[in-house]
XYZ file of C-alpha atoms in Angstrom:
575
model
C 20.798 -39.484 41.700
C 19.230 -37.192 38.838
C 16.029 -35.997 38.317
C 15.297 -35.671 34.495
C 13.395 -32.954 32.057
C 13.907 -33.944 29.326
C 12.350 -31.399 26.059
C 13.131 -30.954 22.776
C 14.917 -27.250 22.339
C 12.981 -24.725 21.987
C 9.910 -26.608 24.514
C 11.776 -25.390 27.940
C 9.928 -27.274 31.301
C 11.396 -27.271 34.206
C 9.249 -25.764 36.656
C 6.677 -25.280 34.031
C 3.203 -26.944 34.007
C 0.535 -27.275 31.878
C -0.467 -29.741 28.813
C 2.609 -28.217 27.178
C 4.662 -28.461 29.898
C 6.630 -32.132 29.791
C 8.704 -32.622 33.168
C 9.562 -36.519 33.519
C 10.008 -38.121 36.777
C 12.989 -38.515 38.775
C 15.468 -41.258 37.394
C 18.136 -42.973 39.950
C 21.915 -42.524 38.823
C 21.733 -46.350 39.304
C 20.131 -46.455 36.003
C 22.136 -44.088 33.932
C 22.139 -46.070 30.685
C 21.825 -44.680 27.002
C 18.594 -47.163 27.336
C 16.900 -44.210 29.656
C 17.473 -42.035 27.347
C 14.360 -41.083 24.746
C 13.941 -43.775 22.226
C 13.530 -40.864 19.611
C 17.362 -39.797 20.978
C 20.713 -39.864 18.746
C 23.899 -39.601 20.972
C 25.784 -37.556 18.356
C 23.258 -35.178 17.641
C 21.202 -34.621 20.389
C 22.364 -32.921 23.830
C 22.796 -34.076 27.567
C 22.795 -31.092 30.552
C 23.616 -32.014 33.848
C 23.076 -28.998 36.373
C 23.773 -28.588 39.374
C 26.869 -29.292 41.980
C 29.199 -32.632 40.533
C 27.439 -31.561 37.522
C 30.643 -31.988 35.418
C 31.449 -35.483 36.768
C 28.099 -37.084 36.470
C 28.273 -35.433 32.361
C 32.001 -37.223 32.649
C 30.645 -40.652 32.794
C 27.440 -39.694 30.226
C 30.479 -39.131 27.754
C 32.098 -42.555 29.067
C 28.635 -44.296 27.987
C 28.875 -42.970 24.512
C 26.867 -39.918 24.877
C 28.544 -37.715 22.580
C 27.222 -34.049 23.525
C 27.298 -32.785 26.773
C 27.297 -29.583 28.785
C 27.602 -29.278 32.801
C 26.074 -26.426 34.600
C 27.416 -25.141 38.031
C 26.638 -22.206 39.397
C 29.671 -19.787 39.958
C 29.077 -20.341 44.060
C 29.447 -23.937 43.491
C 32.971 -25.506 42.830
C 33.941 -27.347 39.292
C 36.638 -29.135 37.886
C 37.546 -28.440 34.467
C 37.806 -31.841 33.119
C 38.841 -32.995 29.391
C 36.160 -32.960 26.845
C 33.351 -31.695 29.210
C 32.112 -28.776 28.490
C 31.080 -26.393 31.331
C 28.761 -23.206 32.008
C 29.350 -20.981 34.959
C 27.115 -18.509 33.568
C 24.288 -17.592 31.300
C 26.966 -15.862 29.364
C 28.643 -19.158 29.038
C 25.596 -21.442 28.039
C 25.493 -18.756 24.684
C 29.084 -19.190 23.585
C 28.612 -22.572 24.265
C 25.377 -23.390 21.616
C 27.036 -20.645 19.101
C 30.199 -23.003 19.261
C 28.650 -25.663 17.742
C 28.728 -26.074 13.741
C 25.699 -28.611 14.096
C 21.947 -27.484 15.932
C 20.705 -29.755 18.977
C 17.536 -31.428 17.790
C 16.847 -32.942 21.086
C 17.653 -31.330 24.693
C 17.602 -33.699 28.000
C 18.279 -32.113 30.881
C 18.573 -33.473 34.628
C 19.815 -32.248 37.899
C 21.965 -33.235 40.135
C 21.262 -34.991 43.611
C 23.946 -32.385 44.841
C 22.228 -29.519 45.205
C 24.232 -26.535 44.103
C 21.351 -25.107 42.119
C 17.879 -24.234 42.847
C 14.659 -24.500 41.160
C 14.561 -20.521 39.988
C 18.016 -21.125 38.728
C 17.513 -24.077 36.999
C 14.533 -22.304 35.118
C 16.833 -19.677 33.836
C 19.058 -21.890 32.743
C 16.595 -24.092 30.881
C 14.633 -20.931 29.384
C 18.078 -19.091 28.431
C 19.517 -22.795 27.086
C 16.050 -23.183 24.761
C 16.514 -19.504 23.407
C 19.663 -19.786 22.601
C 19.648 -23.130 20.557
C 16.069 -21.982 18.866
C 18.395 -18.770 17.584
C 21.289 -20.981 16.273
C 19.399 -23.522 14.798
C 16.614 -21.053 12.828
C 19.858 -19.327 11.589
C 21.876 -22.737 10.791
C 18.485 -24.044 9.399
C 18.338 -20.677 7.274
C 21.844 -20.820 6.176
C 20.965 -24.240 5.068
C 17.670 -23.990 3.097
C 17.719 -20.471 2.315
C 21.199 -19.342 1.422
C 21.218 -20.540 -1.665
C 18.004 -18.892 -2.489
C 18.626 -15.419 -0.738
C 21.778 -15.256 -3.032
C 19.993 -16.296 -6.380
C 17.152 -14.060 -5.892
C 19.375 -11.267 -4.792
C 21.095 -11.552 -8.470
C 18.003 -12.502 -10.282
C 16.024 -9.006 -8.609
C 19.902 -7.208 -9.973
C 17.903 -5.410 -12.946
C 14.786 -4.163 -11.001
C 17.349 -2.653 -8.267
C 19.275 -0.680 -10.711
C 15.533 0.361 -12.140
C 14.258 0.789 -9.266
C 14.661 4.006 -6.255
C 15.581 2.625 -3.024
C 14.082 3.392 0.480
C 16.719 6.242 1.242
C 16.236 8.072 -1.747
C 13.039 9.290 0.156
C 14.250 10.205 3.468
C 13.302 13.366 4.894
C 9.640 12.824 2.633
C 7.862 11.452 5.590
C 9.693 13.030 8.672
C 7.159 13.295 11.474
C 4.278 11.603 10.203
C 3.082 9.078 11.869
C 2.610 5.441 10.712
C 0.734 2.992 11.305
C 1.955 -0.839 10.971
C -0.936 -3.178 10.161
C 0.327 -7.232 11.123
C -1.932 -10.120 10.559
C -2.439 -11.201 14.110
C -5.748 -12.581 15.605
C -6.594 -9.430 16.957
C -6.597 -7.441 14.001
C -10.405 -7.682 13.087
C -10.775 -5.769 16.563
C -9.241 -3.123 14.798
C -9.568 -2.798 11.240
C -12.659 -0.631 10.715
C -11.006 1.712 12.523
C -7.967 1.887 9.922
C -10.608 3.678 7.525
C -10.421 7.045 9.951
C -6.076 6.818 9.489
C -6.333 7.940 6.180
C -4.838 11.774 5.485
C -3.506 11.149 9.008
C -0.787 8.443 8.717
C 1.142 6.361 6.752
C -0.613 2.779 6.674
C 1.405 0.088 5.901
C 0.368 -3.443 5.233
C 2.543 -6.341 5.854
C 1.848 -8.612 2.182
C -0.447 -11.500 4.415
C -2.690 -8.915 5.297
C -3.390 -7.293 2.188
C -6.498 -10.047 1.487
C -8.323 -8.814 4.667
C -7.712 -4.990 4.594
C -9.454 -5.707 0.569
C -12.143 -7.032 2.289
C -12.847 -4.413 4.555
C -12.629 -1.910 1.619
C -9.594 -0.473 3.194
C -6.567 0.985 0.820
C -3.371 0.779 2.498
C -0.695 3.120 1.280
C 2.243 0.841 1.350
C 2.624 -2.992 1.530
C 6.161 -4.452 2.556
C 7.878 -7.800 1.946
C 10.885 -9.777 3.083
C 10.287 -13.402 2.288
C 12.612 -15.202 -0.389
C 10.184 -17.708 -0.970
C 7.189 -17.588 -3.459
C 3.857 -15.799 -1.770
C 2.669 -14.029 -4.978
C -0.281 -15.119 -4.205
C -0.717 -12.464 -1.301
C -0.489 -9.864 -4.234
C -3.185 -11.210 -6.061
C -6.771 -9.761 -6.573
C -6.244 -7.901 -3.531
C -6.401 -4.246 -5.123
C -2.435 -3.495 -5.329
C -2.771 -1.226 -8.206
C -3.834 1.246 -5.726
C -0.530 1.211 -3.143
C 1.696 4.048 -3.341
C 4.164 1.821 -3.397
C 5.819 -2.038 -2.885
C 8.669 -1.842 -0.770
C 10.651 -4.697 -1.193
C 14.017 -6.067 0.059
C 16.643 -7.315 -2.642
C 16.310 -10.866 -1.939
C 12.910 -11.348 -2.530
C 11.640 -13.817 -5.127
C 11.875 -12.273 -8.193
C 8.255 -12.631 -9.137
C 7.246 -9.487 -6.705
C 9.500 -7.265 -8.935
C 5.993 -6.254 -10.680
C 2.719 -6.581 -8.195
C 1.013 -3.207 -10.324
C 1.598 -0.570 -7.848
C 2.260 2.410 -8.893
C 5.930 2.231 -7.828
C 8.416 -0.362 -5.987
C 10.920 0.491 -3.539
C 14.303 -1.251 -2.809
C 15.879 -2.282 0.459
C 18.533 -4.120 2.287
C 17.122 -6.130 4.854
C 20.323 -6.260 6.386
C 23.796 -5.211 5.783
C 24.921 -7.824 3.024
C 22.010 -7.531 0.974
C 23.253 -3.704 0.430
C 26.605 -5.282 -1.893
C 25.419 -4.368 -5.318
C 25.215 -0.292 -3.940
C 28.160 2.563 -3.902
C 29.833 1.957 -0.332
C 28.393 5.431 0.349
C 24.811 4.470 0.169
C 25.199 0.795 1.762
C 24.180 1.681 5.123
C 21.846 3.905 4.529
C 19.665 1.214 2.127
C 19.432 -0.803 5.310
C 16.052 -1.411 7.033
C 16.410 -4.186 9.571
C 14.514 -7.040 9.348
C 15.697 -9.214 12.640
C 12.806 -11.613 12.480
C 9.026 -10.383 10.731
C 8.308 -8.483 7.711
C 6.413 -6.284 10.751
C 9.777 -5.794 11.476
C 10.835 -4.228 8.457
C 7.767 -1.876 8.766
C 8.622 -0.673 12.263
C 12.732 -0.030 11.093
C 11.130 1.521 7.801
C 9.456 4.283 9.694
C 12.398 5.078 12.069
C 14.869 5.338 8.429
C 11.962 7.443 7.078
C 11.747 10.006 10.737
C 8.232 8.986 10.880
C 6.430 9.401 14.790
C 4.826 8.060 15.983
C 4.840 4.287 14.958
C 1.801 2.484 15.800
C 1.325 -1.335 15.534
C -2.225 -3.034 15.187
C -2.717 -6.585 14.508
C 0.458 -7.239 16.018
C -0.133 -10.190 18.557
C 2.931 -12.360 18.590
C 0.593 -14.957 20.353
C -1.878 -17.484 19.874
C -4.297 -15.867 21.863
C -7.520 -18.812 21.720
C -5.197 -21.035 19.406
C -5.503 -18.842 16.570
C -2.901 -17.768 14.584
C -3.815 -15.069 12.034
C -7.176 -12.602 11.606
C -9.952 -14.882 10.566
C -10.861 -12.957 7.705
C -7.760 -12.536 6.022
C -4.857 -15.290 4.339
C -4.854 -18.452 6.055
C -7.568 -17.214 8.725
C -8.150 -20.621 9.916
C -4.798 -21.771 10.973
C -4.549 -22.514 14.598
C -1.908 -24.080 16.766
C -2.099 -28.212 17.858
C -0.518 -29.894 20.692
C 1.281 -33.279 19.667
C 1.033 -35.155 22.669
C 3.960 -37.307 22.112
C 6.304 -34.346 22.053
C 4.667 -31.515 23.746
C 5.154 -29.395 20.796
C 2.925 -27.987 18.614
C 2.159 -27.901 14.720
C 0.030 -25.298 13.075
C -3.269 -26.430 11.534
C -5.962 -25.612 9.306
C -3.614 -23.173 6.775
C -4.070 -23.291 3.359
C -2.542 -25.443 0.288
C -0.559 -21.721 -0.217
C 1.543 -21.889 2.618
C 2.282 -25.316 1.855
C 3.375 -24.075 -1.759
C 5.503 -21.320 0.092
C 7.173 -23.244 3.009
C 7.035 -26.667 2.319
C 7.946 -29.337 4.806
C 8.354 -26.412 7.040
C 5.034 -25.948 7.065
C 3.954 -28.925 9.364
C 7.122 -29.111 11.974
C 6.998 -28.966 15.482
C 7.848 -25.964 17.522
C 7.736 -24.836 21.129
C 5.735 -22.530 23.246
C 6.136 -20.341 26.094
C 3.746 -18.363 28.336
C 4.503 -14.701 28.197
C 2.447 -11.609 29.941
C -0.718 -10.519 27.785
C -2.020 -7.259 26.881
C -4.264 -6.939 29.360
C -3.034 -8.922 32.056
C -2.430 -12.498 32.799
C -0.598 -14.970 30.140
C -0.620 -16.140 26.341
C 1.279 -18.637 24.723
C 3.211 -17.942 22.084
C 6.018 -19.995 20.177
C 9.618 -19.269 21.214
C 10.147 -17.537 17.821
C 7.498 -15.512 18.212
C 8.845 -14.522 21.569
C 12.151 -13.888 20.359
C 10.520 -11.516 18.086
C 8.772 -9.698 20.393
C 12.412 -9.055 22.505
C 13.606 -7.446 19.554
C 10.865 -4.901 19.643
C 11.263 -4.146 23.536
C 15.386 -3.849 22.614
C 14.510 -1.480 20.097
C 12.194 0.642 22.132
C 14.815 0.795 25.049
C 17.761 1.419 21.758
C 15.527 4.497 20.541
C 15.261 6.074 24.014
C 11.662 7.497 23.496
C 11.971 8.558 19.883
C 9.920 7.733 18.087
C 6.841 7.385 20.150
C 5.776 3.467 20.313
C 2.471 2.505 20.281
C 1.280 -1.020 20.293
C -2.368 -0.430 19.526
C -3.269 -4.550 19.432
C -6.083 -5.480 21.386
C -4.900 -9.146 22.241
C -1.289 -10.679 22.444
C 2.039 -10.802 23.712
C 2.852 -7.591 25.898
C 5.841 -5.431 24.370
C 7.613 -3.996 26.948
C 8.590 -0.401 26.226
C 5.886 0.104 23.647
C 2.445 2.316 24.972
C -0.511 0.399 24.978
C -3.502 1.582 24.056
C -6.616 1.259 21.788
C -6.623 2.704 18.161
C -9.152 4.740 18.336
C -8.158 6.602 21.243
C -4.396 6.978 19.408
C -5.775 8.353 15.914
C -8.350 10.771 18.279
C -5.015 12.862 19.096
C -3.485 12.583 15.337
C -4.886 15.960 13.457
C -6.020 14.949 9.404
C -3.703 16.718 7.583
C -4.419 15.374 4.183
C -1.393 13.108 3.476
C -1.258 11.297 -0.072
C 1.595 9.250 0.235
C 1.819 8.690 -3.572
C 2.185 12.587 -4.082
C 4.828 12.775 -1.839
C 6.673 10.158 -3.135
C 6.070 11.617 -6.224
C 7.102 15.293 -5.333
C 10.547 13.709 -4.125
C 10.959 11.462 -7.805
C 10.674 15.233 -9.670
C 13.090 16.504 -7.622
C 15.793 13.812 -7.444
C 14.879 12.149 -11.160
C 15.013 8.941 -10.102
C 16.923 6.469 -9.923
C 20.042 8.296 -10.616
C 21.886 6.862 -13.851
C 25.311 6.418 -11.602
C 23.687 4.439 -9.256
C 22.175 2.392 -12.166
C 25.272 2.305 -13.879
C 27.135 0.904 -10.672
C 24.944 -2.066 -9.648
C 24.583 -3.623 -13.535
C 28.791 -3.408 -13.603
C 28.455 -5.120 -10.173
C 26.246 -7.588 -11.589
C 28.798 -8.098 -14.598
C 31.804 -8.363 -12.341
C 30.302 -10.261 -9.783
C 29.312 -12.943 -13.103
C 33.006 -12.823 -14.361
C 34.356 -14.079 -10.660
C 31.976 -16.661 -10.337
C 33.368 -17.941 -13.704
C 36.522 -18.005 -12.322
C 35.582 -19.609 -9.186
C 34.096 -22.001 -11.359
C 37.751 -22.779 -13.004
C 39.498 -22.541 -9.827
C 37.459 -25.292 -8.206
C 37.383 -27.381 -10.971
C 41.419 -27.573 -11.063
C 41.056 -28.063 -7.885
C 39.133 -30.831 -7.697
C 41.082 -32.607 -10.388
C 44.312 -32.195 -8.555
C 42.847 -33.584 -5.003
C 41.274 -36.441 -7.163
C 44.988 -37.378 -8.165
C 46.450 -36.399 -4.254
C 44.096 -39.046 -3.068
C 44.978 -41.630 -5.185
C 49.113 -40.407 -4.731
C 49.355 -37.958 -2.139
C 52.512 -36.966 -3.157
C 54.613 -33.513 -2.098
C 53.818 -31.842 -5.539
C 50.606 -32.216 -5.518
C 49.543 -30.892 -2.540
C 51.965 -27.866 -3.047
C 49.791 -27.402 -6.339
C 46.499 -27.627 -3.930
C 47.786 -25.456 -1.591
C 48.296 -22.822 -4.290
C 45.185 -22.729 -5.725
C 43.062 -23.058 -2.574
C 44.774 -19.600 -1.539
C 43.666 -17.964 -5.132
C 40.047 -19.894 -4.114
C 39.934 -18.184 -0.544
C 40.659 -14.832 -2.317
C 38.196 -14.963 -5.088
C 35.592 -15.812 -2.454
C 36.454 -12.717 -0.378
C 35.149 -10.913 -3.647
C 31.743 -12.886 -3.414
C 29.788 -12.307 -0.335
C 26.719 -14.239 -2.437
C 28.887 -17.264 -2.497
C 29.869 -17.292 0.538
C 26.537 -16.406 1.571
C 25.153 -19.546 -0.778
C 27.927 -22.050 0.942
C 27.851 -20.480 4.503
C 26.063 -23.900 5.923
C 28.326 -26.479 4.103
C 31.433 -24.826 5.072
C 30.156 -24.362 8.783
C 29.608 -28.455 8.348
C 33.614 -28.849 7.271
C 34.936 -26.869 9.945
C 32.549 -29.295 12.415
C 33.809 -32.715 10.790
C 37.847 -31.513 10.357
C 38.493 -32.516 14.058
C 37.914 -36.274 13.032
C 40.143 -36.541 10.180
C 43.050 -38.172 10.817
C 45.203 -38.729 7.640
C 45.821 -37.162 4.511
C 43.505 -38.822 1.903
C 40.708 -38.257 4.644
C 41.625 -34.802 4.759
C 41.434 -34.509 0.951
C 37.921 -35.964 0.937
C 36.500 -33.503 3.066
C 38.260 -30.709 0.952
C 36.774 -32.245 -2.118
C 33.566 -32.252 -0.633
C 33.890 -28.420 0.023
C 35.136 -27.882 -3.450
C 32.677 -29.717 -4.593
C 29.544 -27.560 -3.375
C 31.780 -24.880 -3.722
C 31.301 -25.552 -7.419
C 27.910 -26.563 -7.502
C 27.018 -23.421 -6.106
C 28.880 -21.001 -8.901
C 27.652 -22.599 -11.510
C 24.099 -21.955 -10.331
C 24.680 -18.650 -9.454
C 26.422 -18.119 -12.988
C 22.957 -19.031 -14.414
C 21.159 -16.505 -12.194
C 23.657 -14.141 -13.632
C 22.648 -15.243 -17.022
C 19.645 -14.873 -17.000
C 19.904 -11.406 -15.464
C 21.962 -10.085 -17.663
C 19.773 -11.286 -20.406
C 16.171 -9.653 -19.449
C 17.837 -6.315 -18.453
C 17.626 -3.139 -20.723
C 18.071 0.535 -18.904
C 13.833 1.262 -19.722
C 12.642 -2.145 -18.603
C-alpha cells in the first residue's frame, strides 16, 4: 500500500497542516493506476516519489504503467536495489543532483510512501521540504534562462555605451569604508519604520531599493542611493518620485536600457554577477561584481560589504506576508496581498497594480508556494518558498562574513534571519554618532581624484562592443551554412555532407566560446537539445534536432546584431 501527498513543487505537505497544507488520503497499491493520479497530471512532465523501504520497486512498476518520471527514496539504513531506469536517492545530497540532472523543471510533484516502513514521518518531511527547494531553484533558473536570457543579453549590449560613460561601483572603494548603511526594502513592515529614516541622515548611507522610492517621497524622506537589478521595464518606479536628488543610481549592466538616465546626479555600474562583468579589463572583472543571488535588497547588502561599509542595517526587509500583505501600504503596489487557490493550495498575489502587470506579465498572476518560517518576534509567518530561499542566502552570508560587517535586521515584522541582530531602528541609529556624511561629496571628492571614467577603460568596453558585433556576424554566416548543408543531409545524408557539418559545427562551438551573451541568450534551448538527444534514433532525426539548435542559434545573433546596431549608433565618447 501507499499513502499519497501529492503538491505541486514548491507547496511541500507532508506533515504540514493548515488551509495551505494539501495532504491526500491514503490510496491502496491495489489501485495504482495513472487514473489516481491528478487529472491536472502529465506523465512526461510531471514527477512520481516513492519513499520509503521497496521504494524503488513500487517506482519500477509506476514506470511499467507509463509514468515517465520517477525518483525512489530509501534511507541509507534501509536496503535498495539499483534497478534500470529508476532513479534513486540515498541522501539529501542525492535528491539535489538528481533535480539539477534534469534539462526540463517538474511542474507537478506527487509523492507517496511506502507501506514498508523504512522511513519516518520527520524524515519524510525533510525529504519533501529539501525535494520542493530544490526543484523551486532549478525551475526559477530554467524559467529565467528561458524568458530572460535573451533579454539579460540584449540589454547588457544595448546599456554598452552608458558603461563605458559611466564609473563603476569599484572605482569608489575605500570612499565609504566604515560607514554604516542602511538598506531600506519594501516589506509590510516598513511604515513601522520610516519616520525614523529622517534621523539616519549625516549618519549613514541610505539606500533605497527602486519599489520603495514612491513611499520614502511620501514621507519627505531623501535617500542617498537607489539600486536596481531587474531587466524588465519598471521606469515607472523612477518617476515623480524626487530622483534628481540621489547621489547616485547604481545600476547593474543588464538592466533595461531606459534606467540609463533617471536624473540623478550620477549612475553607477555593476555586475550583478560574474558574466555580466565581460565587457571590463580581466583585471577589474571581479572586482565590478556585487552579488545579486535573488533581490535587488540583495545587491544593497553585497554593495556595502564591496564598499567596507559597517554596519549594514536592513529595514523594511520582511521576506513574509506577515497579515497577507505583501509590500508597505503606502508605497508601489501597497495593496497587493497574497490569495489561496483552493484547488491547488497555492497562492497568487492580488490587488497589484496595472504596472506590475506591464513589468512581469503572465508572471504576474501564477501560482506559487508557501512555507511557515520563525517570525521576528516569535512564533511563525508564511512566506513563499522564494522568498525563503532568499532569506537563506542572507543567514549564509552572515555565517560567510564571520561577524564583519555587523548585521542588523532592524524590520519590525517578518521572516527571522538567522545570524543577523535584531533590533529596532531607533535603538540602532541611538549608538551611530552624526558625523555629517554627504554621500554626493564623497563621491564627488573620489571623481576629482580618479577623473572618471578612465579613457582606457572606455576605450576597452566600446572595442568589446565592436568585436563582440563582428563575431555575432560571423556566427550569423556560420549557422546559416550550416543550416543549408543539414537541409541537404536530411534529404541525402550522405558521407560528404556530414563531414562538411561536422566541420563547421566545430568553427560554430568555437565562435560561441567567444560569446558568453550568446550563449547566455541560447542557454535554455540548448539545455532542451541535450534533454531530447537521448530519443533520437537515426540520422535525419538527429539532423532535425541540430537544425533546430542552429536554428535559434541564428535567430538569436541576428537579434543581438541589432542590439549591437543600435549601440553602436547612439554612442559618442560625451554622450
Amino acid at each position: 500500500m501507499t499513502d499519497e501527498v501529492t503538491f505541486p513543487s514548491g507547496d511541500p505537505t507532508i506533515g504540514r497542516s493548515g488551509a495551505h497544507a494539501r495532504a491526500r488520503t491514503a490510496q491502496k497499491e491495489s489501485t495504482m493506476s495513472l487514473s489516481s493520479l491528478p487529472e491536472y497530471w502529465k506523465v512526461d512532465r510531471d514527477l512520481l516519489v516513492v519513499m520509503g523501504a521497496q521504494a524503488e520497486l513500487q517506482a519500477a512498476a509506476w514506470k511499467k504503467l507509463g509514468q515517465s518520471r520517477v525518483l525512489a527514496i530509501v534511507p541509507e539504513t534501509e536496503p535498495a536495489q539499483d534497478l534500470p531506469d529508476v532513479p534513486l536517492a540515498r541522501t539529501l545530497d542525492d535528491v539535489r543532483t538528481f533535480v539539477w540532472s534534469m534539462h526540463v523543471p517538474f511542474k507537478h510533484i506527487s509523492m507517496r510512501l511506502t507501506n514498508h516502513g523504512g522511513i519516518n514521518q520527520a524524515q519524510a518531511q525533510q525529504f519533501a521540504n529539501h525535494l520542493q527547494e530544490e526543484a523551486q531553484r532549478h525551475r526559477t533558473l530554467l524559467w529565467s534562462l528561458d524568458k530572460l536570457g535573451p533579454k539579460w543579453a540584449a540589454n547588457s549590449l544595448l546599456n554598452t555605451p552608458s558603461l563605458a560613460r559611466s564609473a563603476w561601483v569599484h572605482d569608489y572603494n575605500g570612499a565609504f569604508e566604515g560607514v554604516p548603511m542602511i538598506v531600506v526594502g519594501a516589506g509590510p513592515s516598513l511604515g513601522q519604520s520610516i519616520e525614523l529614516l529622517k534621523r539616519a541622515k549625516g549618519r549613514a548611507i541610505i539606500v533605497a531599493v527602486h519599489r520603495t522610492l514612491e513611499s520614502l517621497h511620501r514621507a519627505g524622506i531623501q535617500p542617498d542611493i537607489t539600486i536596481a537589478v531587474e531587466c524588465r521595464d519598471v521606469k515607472h518606479q523612477f518617476m515623480n518620485v524626487g530622483t534628481e536628488q540621489l547621489a547616485a543610481v547604481a545600476l547593474a549592466t543588464m538592466v533595461e536600457n531606459n534606467l540609463q538616465d533617471v536624473g540623478a546626479q550620477r549612475t553607477i555600474q555593476f555586475a550583478s554577477n560574474r558574466w555580466e562583468a565581460w565587457v571590463l579589463p580581466d583585471a577589474e572583472q571581479e572586482k565590478s561584481v556585487v552579488a545579486s543571488l535573488g533581490t535587488v535588497s540583495h545587491s544593497a547588502v553585497s554593495l556595502g560589504k564591496v564598499w567596507g561599509c559597517d554596519p549594514i542595517i536592513m529595514v523594511g526587509q520582511d521576506l513574509a506576508f506577515p497579515g497577507g500583505q505583501v509590500y508597505h501600504d503606502n508605497g508601489a503596489d501597497g495593496d497587493t496581498h497574497i490569495e489561496l487557490d483552493e484547488r491547488s493550495g497555492q497562492f497568487r498575489l492580488k490587488g497589484f497594480s496595472e504596472w506590475r502587470d506591464h513589468t512581469l506579465g503572465q508572471e504576474a498572476h501564477e501560482l506559487f508556494g508557501c512555507v511557515e518560517v520563525a517570525a521576528i518576534g516569535g512564533g511563525t509567518v508564511l512566506t513563499s518558498t522564494t522568498f525563503n530561499d532568499y532569506r537563506v542566502v542572507l543567514e549564509d552570508w552572515a555565517d560567510q562574513w564571520g561577524g564583519t560587517p555587523r548585521l542588523f535586521n532592524a524590520s519590525s515584522s517578518g521572516a527571522y534571519i538567522k545570524g543577523w541582530e535584531h533590533g529596532e531602528l531607533g535603538a540602532i541609529l541611538d549608538e551611530i554618532p552624526d558625523i555629517g556624511l554627504d554621500v554626493h561629496r564623497r563621491f564627488e571628492h573620489v571623481e576629482r581624484i580618479a577623473k572618471l571614467p578612465p579613457a582606457s577603460r572606455t576605450d576597452h568596453i566600446m572595442a568589446r562592443l565592436r568585436t563582440t558585433k563582428t563575431e555575432l556576424r560571423r556566427m550569423d554566416q556560420l549557422t546559416t551554412k550550416c543550416l543549408r548543408l543539414i537541409q541537404r543531409a536530411i534529404k541525402q545524408p550522405a558521407a560528404n555532407h556530414l563531414s562538411k557539418i561536422d566541420t563547421l559545427e566545430a568553427q560554430i562551438k568555437a565562435c560561441s566560446k567567444r560569446l558568453p551573451l550568446l550563449t547566455l541568450a541560447t542557454q535554455y534551448h540548448l539545455k532542451m537539445t541535450v534533454n531530447r538527444a537521448p530519443a533520437v534514433t537515426n540520422v535525419r532525426d538527429s539532423l532535425r534536432l541540430t537544425q533546430s539548435l542552429y536554428t535559434h542559434l541564428r535567430a538569436q545573433s541576428r537579434a543581438l546584431l541589432e542590439a549591437c546596431d543600435t549601440a553602436l549608433s547612439g554612442y559618442s565618447p560625451q554622450g
